[in-house]
Coordinates of C-alpha atoms in Angstrom, one line a residue:
Chain M
M1234 CA 0.0 0.0 0.0
I1235 CA 1.5 3.3 -1.0
N1236 CA 0.3 6.0 1.3
T1237 CA 1.0 9.6 2.1
S1238 CA 4.0 8.8 4.2
F1239 CA 5.6 7.4 1.1
F1240 CA 5.1 10.6 -0.8
K1241 CA 6.4 12.6 2.2
L1242 CA 9.5 10.4 2.1
I1243 CA 10.0 11.1 -1.6
L1244 CA 9.5 14.8 -1.0
M1245 CA 12.1 14.9 1.8
K1246 CA 14.5 13.0 -0.5
I1247 CA 14.1 15.5 -3.3
L1248 CA 14.7 18.4 -0.8
R1249 CA 17.7 16.6 0.5
V1250 CA 19.2 16.0 -3.0
L1251 CA 18.7 19.7 -4.0
S1252 CA 20.5 20.9 -0.9
L1253 CA 23.2 18.4 -1.4
L1254 CA 23.7 19.5 -5.0
M1255 CA 23.9 23.1 -4.0
A1256 CA 26.4 22.5 -1.4
L1257 CA 28.4 20.4 -3.8
C1258 CA 28.4 23.2 -6.4
F1259 CA 29.8 25.7 -3.9
I1260 CA 32.5 23.5 -2.5
S1261 CA 33.6 22.2 -5.9
F1262 CA 33.7 25.6 -7.4
F1263 CA 35.6 27.0 -4.4
L1264 CA 38.1 24.2 -4.5
V1265 CA 38.8 24.3 -8.2
S1266 CA 39.1 28.1 -8.4
H1267 CA 41.8 27.9 -5.7
S1268 CA 43.6 25.0 -7.4
P1269 CA 47.1 25.9 -8.6
I1270 CA 46.4 24.6 -12.1
D1271 CA 46.2 27.3 -14.7
P1272 CA 43.6 26.2 -17.2
V1273 CA 45.2 28.1 -20.1
Q1274 CA 48.6 26.6 -19.4
A1275 CA 47.0 23.1 -19.1
Y1276 CA 45.2 23.6 -22.3
V1277 CA 48.1 24.9 -24.4
G1278 CA 50.5 22.4 -22.9
A1279 CA 54.0 22.0 -24.4
D1280 CA 53.3 24.8 -26.9
M1281 CA 53.4 27.4 -24.0
T1282 CA 56.7 28.9 -25.1
R1283 CA 55.2 29.7 -28.5
V1284 CA 52.1 31.4 -27.1
G1285 CA 52.5 35.0 -26.2
A1286 CA 51.1 36.7 -23.1
E1287 CA 48.5 38.5 -25.3
Q1288 CA 47.2 35.3 -26.8
R1289 CA 47.0 33.7 -23.4
D1290 CA 44.9 36.7 -22.2
Q1291 CA 42.7 36.2 -25.2
I1292 CA 42.1 32.6 -24.5
A1293 CA 41.4 33.4 -20.9
K1294 CA 38.9 36.1 -22.0
H1295 CA 37.3 33.7 -24.5
W1296 CA 36.7 31.3 -21.6
G1297 CA 35.6 34.1 -19.3
L1298 CA 38.5 33.4 -16.9
D1299 CA 39.2 37.1 -16.6
K1300 CA 36.1 37.7 -14.5
P1301 CA 36.3 37.3 -10.7
P1302 CA 35.3 33.9 -9.4
V1303 CA 32.0 35.0 -7.8
E1304 CA 30.8 36.4 -11.1
R1305 CA 31.9 33.3 -12.9
F1306 CA 30.1 31.1 -10.4
L1307 CA 26.9 33.2 -10.8
L1308 CA 27.1 33.0 -14.6
W1309 CA 27.6 29.2 -14.4
G1310 CA 24.9 28.8 -11.9
K1311 CA 22.4 30.7 -14.0
S1312 CA 23.0 28.6 -17.1
I1313 CA 22.9 25.4 -15.0
L1314 CA 19.4 26.3 -13.9
K1315 CA 18.5 26.7 -17.5
G1316 CA 19.8 23.2 -18.2
D1317 CA 23.0 24.3 -20.0
M1318 CA 26.0 22.8 -18.4
G1319 CA 28.5 24.8 -20.5
T1320 CA 31.2 23.7 -22.8
S1321 CA 34.1 21.4 -21.9
M1322 CA 37.4 23.2 -22.5
I1323 CA 39.4 20.1 -23.3
Y1324 CA 37.0 18.2 -25.4
R1325 CA 35.5 21.4 -26.9
S1326 CA 32.0 20.1 -27.0
P1327 CA 29.0 20.6 -24.7
V1328 CA 29.5 19.1 -21.2
S1329 CA 26.2 17.3 -21.3
E1330 CA 27.4 15.6 -24.6
V1331 CA 30.7 14.6 -23.1
I1332 CA 29.1 13.2 -20.0
K1333 CA 26.5 11.3 -22.0
Q1334 CA 29.0 9.7 -24.2
R1335 CA 31.5 8.9 -21.5
F1336 CA 28.8 7.6 -19.1
L1337 CA 27.5 5.1 -21.7
A1338 CA 31.0 3.6 -21.9
S1339 CA 31.3 3.5 -18.1
L1340 CA 27.8 2.2 -17.7
A1341 CA 28.7 -1.0 -19.7
L1342 CA 31.8 -1.4 -17.5
M1343 CA 30.1 -0.7 -14.2
G1344 CA 27.0 -2.7 -15.1
I1345 CA 29.0 -5.8 -15.8
A1346 CA 31.0 -5.4 -12.6
W1347 CA 27.8 -4.6 -10.6
I1348 CA 25.9 -7.6 -11.7
L1349 CA 28.9 -10.0 -11.6
S1350 CA 30.0 -8.9 -8.2
G1351 CA 26.5 -8.9 -6.8
I1352 CA 25.6 -12.4 -7.9
L1353 CA 29.0 -13.9 -7.2
G1354 CA 29.3 -12.2 -3.8
F1355 CA 25.8 -13.3 -2.8
I1356 CA 26.5 -16.9 -3.7
M1357 CA 29.9 -16.9 -2.1
G1358 CA 28.4 -15.4 1.1
I1359 CA 25.7 -18.1 1.2
I1360 CA 28.2 -20.9 0.7
A1361 CA 30.5 -19.5 3.4
A1362 CA 27.7 -19.1 5.9
M1363 CA 26.3 -22.6 5.2
M1364 CA 29.7 -24.1 5.7
N1365 CA 30.6 -21.8 8.6
G1366 CA 33.9 -22.8 10.1
S1367 CA 34.9 -25.2 7.3
W1368 CA 37.9 -24.8 5.0
I1369 CA 35.6 -23.5 2.2
D1370 CA 34.4 -20.8 4.6
K1371 CA 37.9 -19.9 5.5
I1372 CA 39.0 -19.6 1.9
I1373 CA 36.1 -17.3 1.0
K1374 CA 36.7 -15.2 4.1
W1375 CA 40.4 -15.0 3.4
Y1376 CA 39.8 -14.1 -0.2
S1377 CA 37.2 -11.4 0.7
L1378 CA 39.3 -9.8 3.4
T1379 CA 42.3 -9.8 1.2
L1380 CA 40.4 -8.3 -1.7
A1381 CA 38.6 -5.8 0.4
S1382 CA 41.9 -4.3 1.4
T1383 CA 43.4 -4.4 -2.1
P1384 CA 43.6 -1.1 -4.0
T1385 CA 41.7 -1.3 -7.3
F1386 CA 44.4 0.2 -9.3
W1387 CA 47.0 -2.2 -8.0
L1388 CA 44.9 -5.2 -8.9
G1389 CA 44.3 -3.6 -12.3
L1390 CA 48.0 -3.3 -12.9
L1391 CA 48.6 -6.9 -11.7
L1392 CA 46.0 -8.2 -14.2
L1393 CA 47.5 -6.1 -17.0
M1394 CA 51.0 -7.4 -16.2
V1395 CA 49.9 -11.1 -16.1
L1396 CA 47.0 -11.5 -18.5
S1397 CA 47.9 -8.8 -21.1
V1398 CA 51.7 -8.4 -21.1
K1399 CA 52.8 -11.9 -20.1
F1400 CA 50.1 -14.0 -21.8
G1401 CA 48.8 -11.5 -24.3
W1402 CA 45.2 -12.6 -23.9
F1403 CA 43.8 -9.1 -23.6
P1404 CA 44.6 -5.7 -25.1
I1405 CA 46.7 -3.5 -22.9
G1406 CA 44.1 -0.7 -22.6
M1407 CA 41.6 1.7 -24.2
G1408 CA 38.0 1.1 -25.2
V1409 CA 38.6 0.1 -28.8
P1410 CA 41.7 -1.1 -30.8
A1411 CA 44.1 1.7 -31.8
G1412 CA 44.4 2.7 -35.5
V1413 CA 41.0 1.4 -36.4
L1414 CA 38.3 3.6 -37.9
A1415 CA 35.3 4.2 -35.7
E1416 CA 33.0 2.6 -38.2
E1417 CA 35.1 -0.6 -38.3
V1418 CA 35.1 -1.2 -34.6
T1419 CA 33.2 -4.4 -33.9
L1420 CA 31.2 -5.5 -30.8
A1421 CA 33.8 -8.2 -30.3
N1422 CA 36.5 -5.5 -30.2
R1423 CA 34.6 -3.6 -27.5
I1424 CA 33.9 -6.8 -25.5
N1425 CA 37.6 -7.7 -25.7
H1426 CA 38.6 -4.4 -24.3
I1427 CA 36.0 -4.3 -21.5
I1428 CA 36.8 -7.7 -20.0
L1429 CA 39.9 -6.7 -18.0
P1430 CA 38.6 -3.5 -16.4
A1431 CA 35.3 -5.1 -15.7
L1432 CA 37.1 -8.1 -14.1
T1433 CA 39.1 -5.8 -12.0
L1434 CA 36.1 -4.0 -10.7
S1435 CA 34.1 -7.3 -10.1
I1436 CA 36.9 -9.0 -8.2
T1437 CA 37.2 -6.2 -5.6
G1438 CA 33.4 -5.7 -5.5
V1439 CA 32.7 -9.3 -4.6
A1440 CA 34.4 -9.0 -1.2
N1441 CA 32.0 -6.6 0.4
I1442 CA 28.8 -8.4 -0.7
A1443 CA 30.2 -11.8 0.2
L1444 CA 31.2 -10.7 3.7
H1445 CA 27.9 -9.0 4.4
T1446 CA 25.8 -11.8 3.1
R1447 CA 27.8 -14.3 5.1
Q1448 CA 27.4 -12.5 8.3
K1449 CA 23.7 -11.8 7.7
L1450 CA 23.0 -15.5 6.9
I1451 CA 24.9 -16.7 9.9
D1452 CA 22.8 -14.4 12.1
V1453 CA 19.6 -15.7 10.5
L1454 CA 20.7 -19.3 10.9
E1455 CA 21.2 -18.7 14.6
S1456 CA 17.8 -17.0 15.0
D1457 CA 14.9 -18.3 16.9
Y1458 CA 12.7 -18.8 13.8
I1459 CA 15.2 -21.1 12.2
L1460 CA 15.3 -23.1 15.4
Y1461 CA 11.5 -23.3 15.4
A1462 CA 11.4 -24.2 11.7
R1463 CA 13.8 -27.1 12.4
A1464 CA 11.6 -28.1 15.3
K1465 CA 8.7 -28.2 12.8
G1466 CA 10.6 -30.6 10.7
E1467 CA 12.0 -28.4 8.1
S1468 CA 15.6 -29.0 7.1
G1469 CA 18.4 -28.7 4.6
F1470 CA 18.1 -26.8 1.4
K1471 CA 14.4 -26.2 1.7
L1472 CA 14.9 -24.6 5.1
L1473 CA 17.5 -22.3 3.5
L1474 CA 15.2 -21.4 0.6
R1475 CA 12.1 -20.8 2.7
H1476 CA 13.5 -18.8 5.6
G1477 CA 17.2 -18.1 4.9
L1478 CA 17.1 -16.4 1.5
R1479 CA 13.8 -14.7 2.3
N1480 CA 15.5 -12.9 5.2
I1481 CA 18.9 -12.1 3.6
A1482 CA 17.7 -11.1 0.1
L1483 CA 16.5 -7.7 1.1
P1484 CA 19.6 -6.5 2.9
A1485 CA 21.7 -7.8 0.0
V1486 CA 19.7 -5.9 -2.6
T1487 CA 19.9 -2.8 -0.5
L1488 CA 23.6 -3.1 0.0
Q1489 CA 24.0 -3.7 -3.8
F1490 CA 22.3 -0.4 -4.6
A1491 CA 24.1 1.4 -1.9
S1492 CA 27.4 0.2 -3.2
L1493 CA 27.1 2.3 -6.4
S1494 CA 29.3 5.0 -4.8
E1495 CA 32.2 2.5 -4.3
L1496 CA 31.7 1.2 -7.8
F1497 CA 31.9 4.7 -9.2
G1498 CA 35.0 5.4 -7.2
G1499 CA 36.6 2.1 -8.3
S1500 CA 35.8 2.8 -11.9
V1501 CA 37.7 6.1 -11.8
L1502 CA 40.8 4.1 -10.8
A1503 CA 40.2 1.2 -13.1
E1504 CA 39.5 3.4 -16.1
Q1505 CA 42.7 5.3 -15.5
V1506 CA 44.8 2.2 -15.3
F1507 CA 43.3 0.7 -18.5
S1508 CA 43.0 4.1 -20.3
Y1509 CA 39.4 3.2 -20.7
P1510 CA 37.5 6.2 -22.2
G1511 CA 34.8 6.3 -19.5
L1512 CA 33.5 8.9 -17.2
G1513 CA 36.1 8.1 -14.6
Q1514 CA 38.9 8.9 -16.9
A1515 CA 37.2 12.1 -18.0
T1516 CA 37.0 13.1 -14.4
V1517 CA 40.7 12.7 -13.9
Q1518 CA 41.4 14.7 -17.1
A1519 CA 39.1 17.5 -16.2
G1520 CA 40.7 17.8 -12.8
L1521 CA 44.3 17.7 -14.1
R1522 CA 43.7 20.2 -16.9
G1523 CA 41.5 22.6 -15.0
D1524 CA 38.4 22.0 -17.1
L1525 CA 36.0 23.6 -14.6
P1526 CA 32.7 23.2 -16.5
L1527 CA 33.3 19.5 -17.2
L1528 CA 34.5 18.8 -13.7
L1529 CA 31.5 20.5 -12.1
G1530 CA 29.2 18.7 -14.5
I1531 CA 30.7 15.4 -13.6
V1532 CA 30.6 16.1 -9.9
L1533 CA 26.9 17.0 -10.1
F1534 CA 26.1 14.0 -12.3
S1535 CA 28.0 11.5 -10.1
A1536 CA 26.3 12.8 -7.0
L1537 CA 23.0 12.3 -8.6
F1538 CA 24.0 8.8 -9.7
V1539 CA 25.1 7.7 -6.2
F1540 CA 22.1 9.4 -4.6
S1541 CA 19.7 7.5 -7.0
G1542 CA 21.4 4.3 -5.9
N1543 CA 20.7 5.0 -2.3
L1544 CA 17.2 6.2 -3.0
I1545 CA 16.4 3.1 -4.9
A1546 CA 17.6 1.0 -2.0
D1547 CA 15.4 3.0 0.4
I1548 CA 12.4 2.7 -1.8
I1549 CA 12.8 -1.1 -2.3
Y1550 CA 13.0 -1.5 1.4
K1551 CA 9.8 0.5 1.9
L1552 CA 7.9 -1.4 -0.8
V1553 CA 9.1 -4.9 -0.1
D1554 CA 9.6 -5.3 3.6
P1555 CA 6.2 -5.9 5.2
R1556 CA 7.4 -4.5 8.5
L1557 CA 7.9 -1.1 6.9
K1558 CA 5.2 -1.4 4.3
E1559 CA 2.3 -2.3 6.6
G1560 CA 3.8 -1.1 9.9
K1561 CA 1.7 2.0 9.8
S1562 CA -1.6 0.3 9.2
I1563 CA -1.6 -1.5 12.5
Chain G
M849 CA 4.4 -42.0 25.9
L850 CA 7.7 -40.2 26.6
E851 CA 10.3 -41.4 29.0
V852 CA 13.6 -39.6 29.6
N853 CA 16.2 -41.6 31.5
N854 CA 19.4 -40.3 33.0
L855 CA 19.6 -37.5 30.5
S856 CA 22.7 -35.3 30.8
I857 CA 23.6 -32.5 28.5
S858 CA 27.0 -30.8 28.6
F859 CA 28.9 -28.2 26.5
I860 CA 32.5 -28.1 25.7
Q861 CA 34.0 -24.6 26.2
Y862 CA 37.4 -23.4 25.4
E863 CA 39.0 -21.5 28.2
K864 CA 42.3 -19.6 27.9
G865 CA 44.1 -21.0 24.9
L866 CA 43.2 -24.5 24.0
K867 CA 42.2 -25.7 27.5
Q868 CA 38.9 -27.4 27.3
K869 CA 36.3 -27.4 29.9
T870 CA 33.0 -29.3 30.1
I871 CA 30.0 -27.6 31.5
Q872 CA 27.3 -29.9 32.6
V873 CA 23.9 -28.1 32.2
I874 CA 21.5 -31.0 32.8
S875 CA 22.6 -33.9 35.0
D876 CA 20.8 -37.3 35.3
L877 CA 17.4 -36.1 34.5
N878 CA 14.4 -38.6 34.7
I879 CA 10.9 -37.8 33.6
K880 CA 7.9 -39.7 32.3
I881 CA 4.7 -38.5 30.6
S882 CA 1.7 -40.6 29.7
K883 CA -1.1 -40.0 27.3
G884 CA -3.5 -37.3 28.4
E885 CA -1.1 -36.1 31.0
I886 CA 0.4 -32.6 31.5
L887 CA 3.8 -32.7 33.2
A888 CA 5.1 -29.3 34.1
I889 CA 8.8 -28.8 34.5
V890 CA 9.3 -25.9 36.9
G891 CA 12.7 -24.3 37.5
S892 CA 14.2 -20.8 37.8
S893 CA 15.9 -19.2 34.8
G894 CA 19.1 -20.9 33.8
S895 CA 18.3 -24.3 35.2
G896 CA 18.5 -25.9 31.8
K897 CA 14.8 -26.3 31.1
S898 CA 14.8 -25.2 27.4
L899 CA 17.7 -27.6 26.6
L900 CA 15.5 -30.5 27.7
A901 CA 12.9 -29.4 25.1
H902 CA 15.6 -29.1 22.4
A903 CA 17.0 -32.5 23.3
I904 CA 13.6 -34.2 22.9
L905 CA 13.2 -32.5 19.5
G906 CA 16.8 -33.1 18.4
I907 CA 17.6 -29.4 17.8
L908 CA 20.4 -29.0 20.3
P909 CA 23.3 -26.9 19.2
K910 CA 26.2 -28.8 17.5
N911 CA 28.6 -28.3 20.4
A912 CA 26.3 -30.0 22.9
L913 CA 27.0 -33.5 24.2
M914 CA 24.1 -35.6 25.3
S915 CA 24.0 -38.9 27.2
G916 CA 21.1 -41.0 28.5
T917 CA 18.1 -42.3 26.7
I918 CA 14.8 -40.9 25.5
L919 CA 12.1 -43.4 24.8
Y920 CA 9.1 -42.4 22.7
D921 CA 6.2 -44.9 22.4
G922 CA 8.4 -47.5 24.1
R923 CA 11.1 -47.3 21.5
E924 CA 14.3 -45.2 21.6
L925 CA 13.9 -41.8 20.0
T926 CA 16.9 -41.8 17.7
T927 CA 18.1 -38.9 15.6
K928 CA 16.4 -40.5 12.6
R929 CA 13.1 -40.9 14.4
Q930 CA 13.3 -37.3 15.7
K931 CA 13.7 -36.1 12.2
K932 CA 10.7 -38.1 11.1
L933 CA 8.4 -37.2 14.0
R934 CA 9.2 -33.6 14.8
G935 CA 6.6 -31.3 13.2
N936 CA 3.9 -33.9 13.1
E937 CA 3.7 -36.4 16.0
I938 CA 6.1 -34.4 18.2
A939 CA 5.3 -30.7 18.2
F940 CA 6.9 -27.7 19.8
I941 CA 5.3 -24.6 21.1
P942 CA 7.9 -21.8 21.4
Q943 CA 8.1 -18.9 23.8
S944 CA 7.2 -16.0 21.5
V945 CA 6.2 -14.7 18.2
N946 CA 9.9 -14.2 17.5
F947 CA 10.1 -17.8 16.6
L948 CA 8.0 -17.2 13.5
D949 CA 9.7 -16.1 10.3
P950 CA 9.3 -12.3 10.3
L951 CA 8.9 -12.0 6.6
M952 CA 6.4 -14.8 6.0
K953 CA 2.6 -14.7 6.4
V954 CA 1.4 -16.8 9.3
G955 CA -1.0 -18.8 7.3
S956 CA 1.7 -20.3 5.1
Q957 CA 4.0 -20.8 8.1
V958 CA 1.4 -22.9 9.8
R959 CA 0.7 -24.8 6.5
S960 CA 4.3 -25.9 6.5
S961 CA 3.6 -28.1 9.5
V962 CA 1.0 -30.0 7.5
S963 CA 2.7 -33.0 6.0
A964 CA -0.2 -34.6 4.1
G965 CA -3.6 -33.8 2.6
E966 CA -5.2 -30.5 1.7
K967 CA -2.8 -28.1 3.5
K968 CA -4.9 -25.0 3.1
E969 CA -8.0 -26.7 4.2
K970 CA -6.4 -28.2 7.3
Q971 CA -4.8 -24.9 8.3
R972 CA -8.1 -23.1 7.9
K973 CA -9.9 -25.6 10.0
I974 CA -7.4 -25.3 12.8
F975 CA -7.5 -21.5 12.6
D976 CA -11.3 -21.7 12.9
R977 CA -11.0 -23.9 15.9
Y978 CA -8.8 -21.2 17.6
S979 CA -11.1 -18.4 16.3
L980 CA -8.5 -16.9 14.0
D981 CA -10.5 -15.5 11.1
S982 CA -9.4 -15.7 7.4
R983 CA -7.8 -12.3 7.6
T984 CA -5.2 -13.8 10.0
D985 CA -3.9 -16.0 7.2
S986 CA -2.2 -13.2 5.4
L987 CA -0.9 -11.3 8.4
F988 CA 2.8 -11.1 9.2
P989 CA 4.0 -12.1 12.7
F990 CA 4.6 -8.5 13.8
Q991 CA 1.0 -7.7 13.1
L992 CA -0.4 -10.3 15.6
S993 CA -1.5 -9.3 19.1
G994 CA -0.2 -11.3 22.0
G995 CA -3.3 -13.5 22.2
M996 CA -3.4 -14.1 18.5
A997 CA 0.3 -15.0 18.4
R998 CA -0.3 -17.6 21.2
R999 CA -3.2 -19.1 19.2
V1000 CA -1.2 -19.2 16.0
L1001 CA 1.6 -21.0 17.8
V1002 CA -0.7 -23.5 19.4
A1003 CA -2.5 -24.0 16.0
S1004 CA 0.9 -24.6 14.4
A1005 CA 1.6 -27.4 16.9
V1006 CA -1.9 -29.0 16.5
V1007 CA -2.2 -28.8 12.8
G1008 CA 0.4 -31.6 12.2
G1009 CA -1.6 -34.0 14.4
A1010 CA 0.7 -33.9 17.4
K1011 CA 0.6 -36.7 20.0
L1012 CA 3.3 -35.2 22.2
I1013 CA 3.6 -31.4 22.6
V1014 CA 6.6 -29.7 24.1
A1015 CA 5.7 -26.2 25.2
D1016 CA 8.7 -24.1 26.2
E1017 CA 7.6 -21.2 28.4
P1018 CA 4.4 -20.7 26.3
T1019 CA 3.0 -17.8 28.4
P1020 CA 5.8 -15.4 29.2
G1021 CA 4.7 -11.9 30.4
L1022 CA 1.2 -12.3 29.0
H1023 CA -2.1 -10.9 30.2
P1024 CA -3.7 -13.3 32.7
E1025 CA -6.7 -13.8 30.4
V1026 CA -4.4 -14.8 27.5
V1027 CA -2.4 -17.1 29.9
N1028 CA -5.6 -18.8 31.0
E1029 CA -6.8 -19.1 27.4
T1030 CA -3.5 -20.7 26.3
L1031 CA -3.4 -23.1 29.3
G1032 CA -7.1 -24.0 28.5
H1033 CA -6.0 -25.0 25.0
L1034 CA -3.3 -27.2 26.4
R1035 CA -5.7 -28.8 28.9
E1036 CA -8.2 -29.5 26.1
L1037 CA -5.5 -31.1 24.0
A1038 CA -4.4 -33.3 26.9
N1039 CA -8.0 -34.3 27.5
Q1040 CA -8.1 -35.4 23.9
G1041 CA -5.2 -37.7 24.5
C1042 CA -2.1 -35.6 23.9
A1043 CA 0.9 -35.9 26.2
I1044 CA 2.1 -32.4 27.1
L1045 CA 5.5 -31.3 28.5
L1046 CA 5.0 -27.8 29.8
I1047 CA 8.2 -26.0 30.6
T1048 CA 7.9 -22.9 32.7
H1049 CA 9.5 -20.8 35.5
D1050 CA 6.1 -19.8 36.8
I1051 CA 4.9 -22.3 39.3
G1052 CA 1.4 -20.6 39.3
T1053 CA 1.0 -21.5 35.6
A1054 CA 2.1 -25.0 36.3
L1055 CA -0.3 -25.5 39.2
N1056 CA -3.2 -24.2 37.1
V1057 CA -3.1 -26.8 34.5
A1058 CA -0.6 -29.6 35.1
D1059 CA -1.2 -33.1 36.5
S1060 CA 2.2 -33.4 38.0
I1061 CA 5.1 -31.1 38.5
A1062 CA 8.8 -31.8 38.2
V1063 CA 11.0 -29.3 40.0
F1064 CA 14.3 -28.5 38.4
Y1065 CA 17.2 -27.2 40.4
S1066 CA 20.6 -26.5 38.8
G1067 CA 19.9 -28.9 36.0
I1068 CA 18.7 -31.7 38.2
T1069 CA 15.2 -33.0 38.9
I1070 CA 14.9 -32.8 42.6
E1071 CA 11.3 -33.8 42.9
I1072 CA 8.3 -35.0 40.9
S1073 CA 5.0 -34.7 42.6
P1074 CA 1.3 -34.9 41.7
V1075 CA -0.2 -31.4 41.7
S1076 CA -2.4 -32.1 44.6
D1077 CA 0.6 -32.2 46.9
F1078 CA 1.0 -28.5 46.4
S1079 CA -1.4 -27.4 49.2
G1080 CA -1.5 -26.1 52.7
K1081 CA 2.0 -25.4 54.1
G1082 CA 3.5 -27.9 51.7
E1083 CA 3.4 -30.7 54.2
S1084 CA 2.9 -33.3 51.5
L1085 CA 5.9 -32.1 49.5
R1086 CA 9.1 -34.1 49.6
H1087 CA 12.1 -31.9 48.9
P1088 CA 13.1 -29.0 51.1
Y1089 CA 13.6 -26.8 48.0
T1090 CA 10.1 -27.5 46.8
K1091 CA 8.7 -26.7 50.2
A1092 CA 10.7 -23.5 50.3
L1093 CA 9.5 -22.6 46.8
W1094 CA 5.9 -23.3 47.7
N1095 CA 6.1 -21.2 50.9
A1096 CA 7.8 -18.3 49.1
L1097 CA 4.7 -17.7 46.9
P1098 CA 2.8 -14.5 47.6
Q1099 CA -0.5 -16.4 48.2
N1100 CA 1.2 -18.6 50.8
D1101 CA 3.7 -17.4 53.4
F1102 CA 5.6 -15.1 51.0
N1103 CA 8.7 -16.2 52.8
P1104 CA 11.9 -16.5 50.6
I1105 CA 15.0 -18.4 51.7
D1106 CA 18.5 -17.0 51.4
G1107 CA 21.1 -17.8 48.7
F1108 CA 21.1 -18.4 45.0
Q1109 CA 20.9 -21.4 42.8
P1110 CA 24.5 -22.4 42.0
S1111 CA 25.4 -21.8 38.4
H1112 CA 26.6 -24.6 36.1
I1113 CA 30.1 -23.3 36.0
E1114 CA 30.6 -24.4 39.7
Q1115 CA 30.9 -28.1 39.4
H1116 CA 29.0 -29.4 42.5
S1117 CA 29.5 -32.7 44.1
G1118 CA 26.7 -33.6 46.4
C1119 CA 23.3 -32.1 46.4
P1120 CA 23.2 -28.6 44.7
F1121 CA 20.8 -27.3 47.3
N1122 CA 23.0 -28.2 50.3
S1123 CA 24.3 -24.7 50.9
R1124 CA 20.7 -23.4 51.5
C1125 CA 19.3 -26.5 53.2
T1126 CA 18.4 -26.7 56.9
F1127 CA 18.6 -30.5 56.9
K1128 CA 22.2 -30.5 55.5
S1129 CA 24.3 -33.4 56.6
S1130 CA 27.8 -34.7 55.6
E1131 CA 26.4 -37.1 52.9
C1132 CA 24.6 -34.2 51.3
V1133 CA 27.9 -32.5 50.6
S1134 CA 29.8 -35.6 49.4
K1135 CA 27.4 -37.4 47.1
L1136 CA 24.4 -36.5 45.0
P1137 CA 21.4 -38.5 46.3
L1138 CA 19.7 -40.9 43.8
I1139 CA 16.2 -40.3 42.8
R1140 CA 13.7 -42.5 44.7
D1141 CA 10.0 -43.1 45.1
V1142 CA 8.4 -41.5 48.1
R1143 CA 4.6 -41.5 48.5
F1144 CA 3.4 -41.6 44.7
G1145 CA 6.1 -39.1 43.8
K1146 CA 9.9 -39.1 43.3
V1147 CA 12.5 -37.2 45.2
R1148 CA 16.2 -36.8 45.2
C1149 CA 17.0 -36.2 48.9
Y1150 CA 18.4 -38.3 51.7
H1151 CA 16.1 -36.8 54.3
A1152 CA 12.7 -36.9 52.5
T1153 CA 10.0 -39.0 54.0

């Protein structure tokens, strides 16, 4: 039953995301405008010696960098409200266009990692909990704890060194083969290039889900209602299906949606290691080369992305868990 | 119907490092229940009552060690028989609604106890018998009132056609009306031929409904008496602890005795009650008395007559 309290919740969430985004705009703008990177110098790069002071002033003027920061912020804020996110300095196309293109590439990568790590982690967690204390449990726990403390970029480098450089099974990096016309890139090419970064993200993502699922299922198995179910003659796999999975599925799904932030953070690192042309790599470029409009655009977009993940988790809980769904009606 | 002989349950615990220690929670327990009889096991918290229920149902934790024999219907109740019988012939009534799966509708939880036949129909019939209307079927455990929860749990035990019901503390902290209603249900089932083992810490509850009462102290049965012996100043009772318990009740003398029940961690030789007993003699300290028949009851005391 969807009632008024549900709409109240959504309204509160919308207010919260608006205030969050505003605070993010202020902070990011403040930080970037105080960064030591000179956008013009970053843009011109090695040709700096051949560009005179006058030309540099002109570039700065063209970009509006000659105006004081507060005025620039207000100008940017005004156009953002109209839906115009500005133009990226380094890619020289509209920010929204860059984000869209980059995000689609990242989406494939993150999607694969998200589904793989979710399913694998869930299964591993269940196996570990069912075999609590056995050597299988110990291996899964050891694997998860090790992987949970492994930096994504280090794992990416390791996979590259072993699988790409030593064995040559996968390309070294990038989203498509070098030197091939865009029209000639096949789906197989793309898949071939996405495997390693997706694998990197999945391998580390599994750990969290597996450890959480394991602990939750162990708690459930020790609960009074499992004892009672056994006293009623239920046992084995049927008992797990009827009472175990029912009680751990919801927390697992919630955790999975709430993990989008970690996934996004991980993808920044993985894309950098594999030079994969996704949103993460664009973020790094925008930061290093002082591309303020793009960076702010990505900050806002990623905040929305992570927020939606958490919001979906909240809503699923409200809609599916009877204790929250029908709690009010009693 | 059910006979428990010399049942002991102990746990192995690890102390500092790898040093093992065995903690005996139930020692040398003997009880017997016949068809149509309610035997109440009364003991204070921590005397090991619940473990007895778990032992009969075969749901003890893995690290528990059990010795002694349990006979059901004259034959030994082996692990295999326990697996076969629990949920239908042997049923369990737990303490609270927390023993129901929080995310499953109560109707289908009760149906899971039906092994054969039209599950839905049988469950509906039992619910009708305990005046639970059809709306109750689709409620979740957290939506049940205290009284409804009791009736659901009783229904769940009855629906499988139980012949032996083990009720572990079935009326904790409930409204007196609900307590009486639940006990009434148990009495009714006994009158229909069920054997019922009622485990409780509330002697008042036990006196209300039981035919005989076994008193538990520190994991040992110290006395088994017909309920009629609990009267007057407790002159017909056999064990000093039972007498003290009886006279400590508000409706009697309201006169408690000093001291505490020793915990299972202190390994006692001799009678566990000796430190609080006025009849204490040297043999009470050195050796645990055997259980013996005294006047239609049983007692574990050297001095009882």
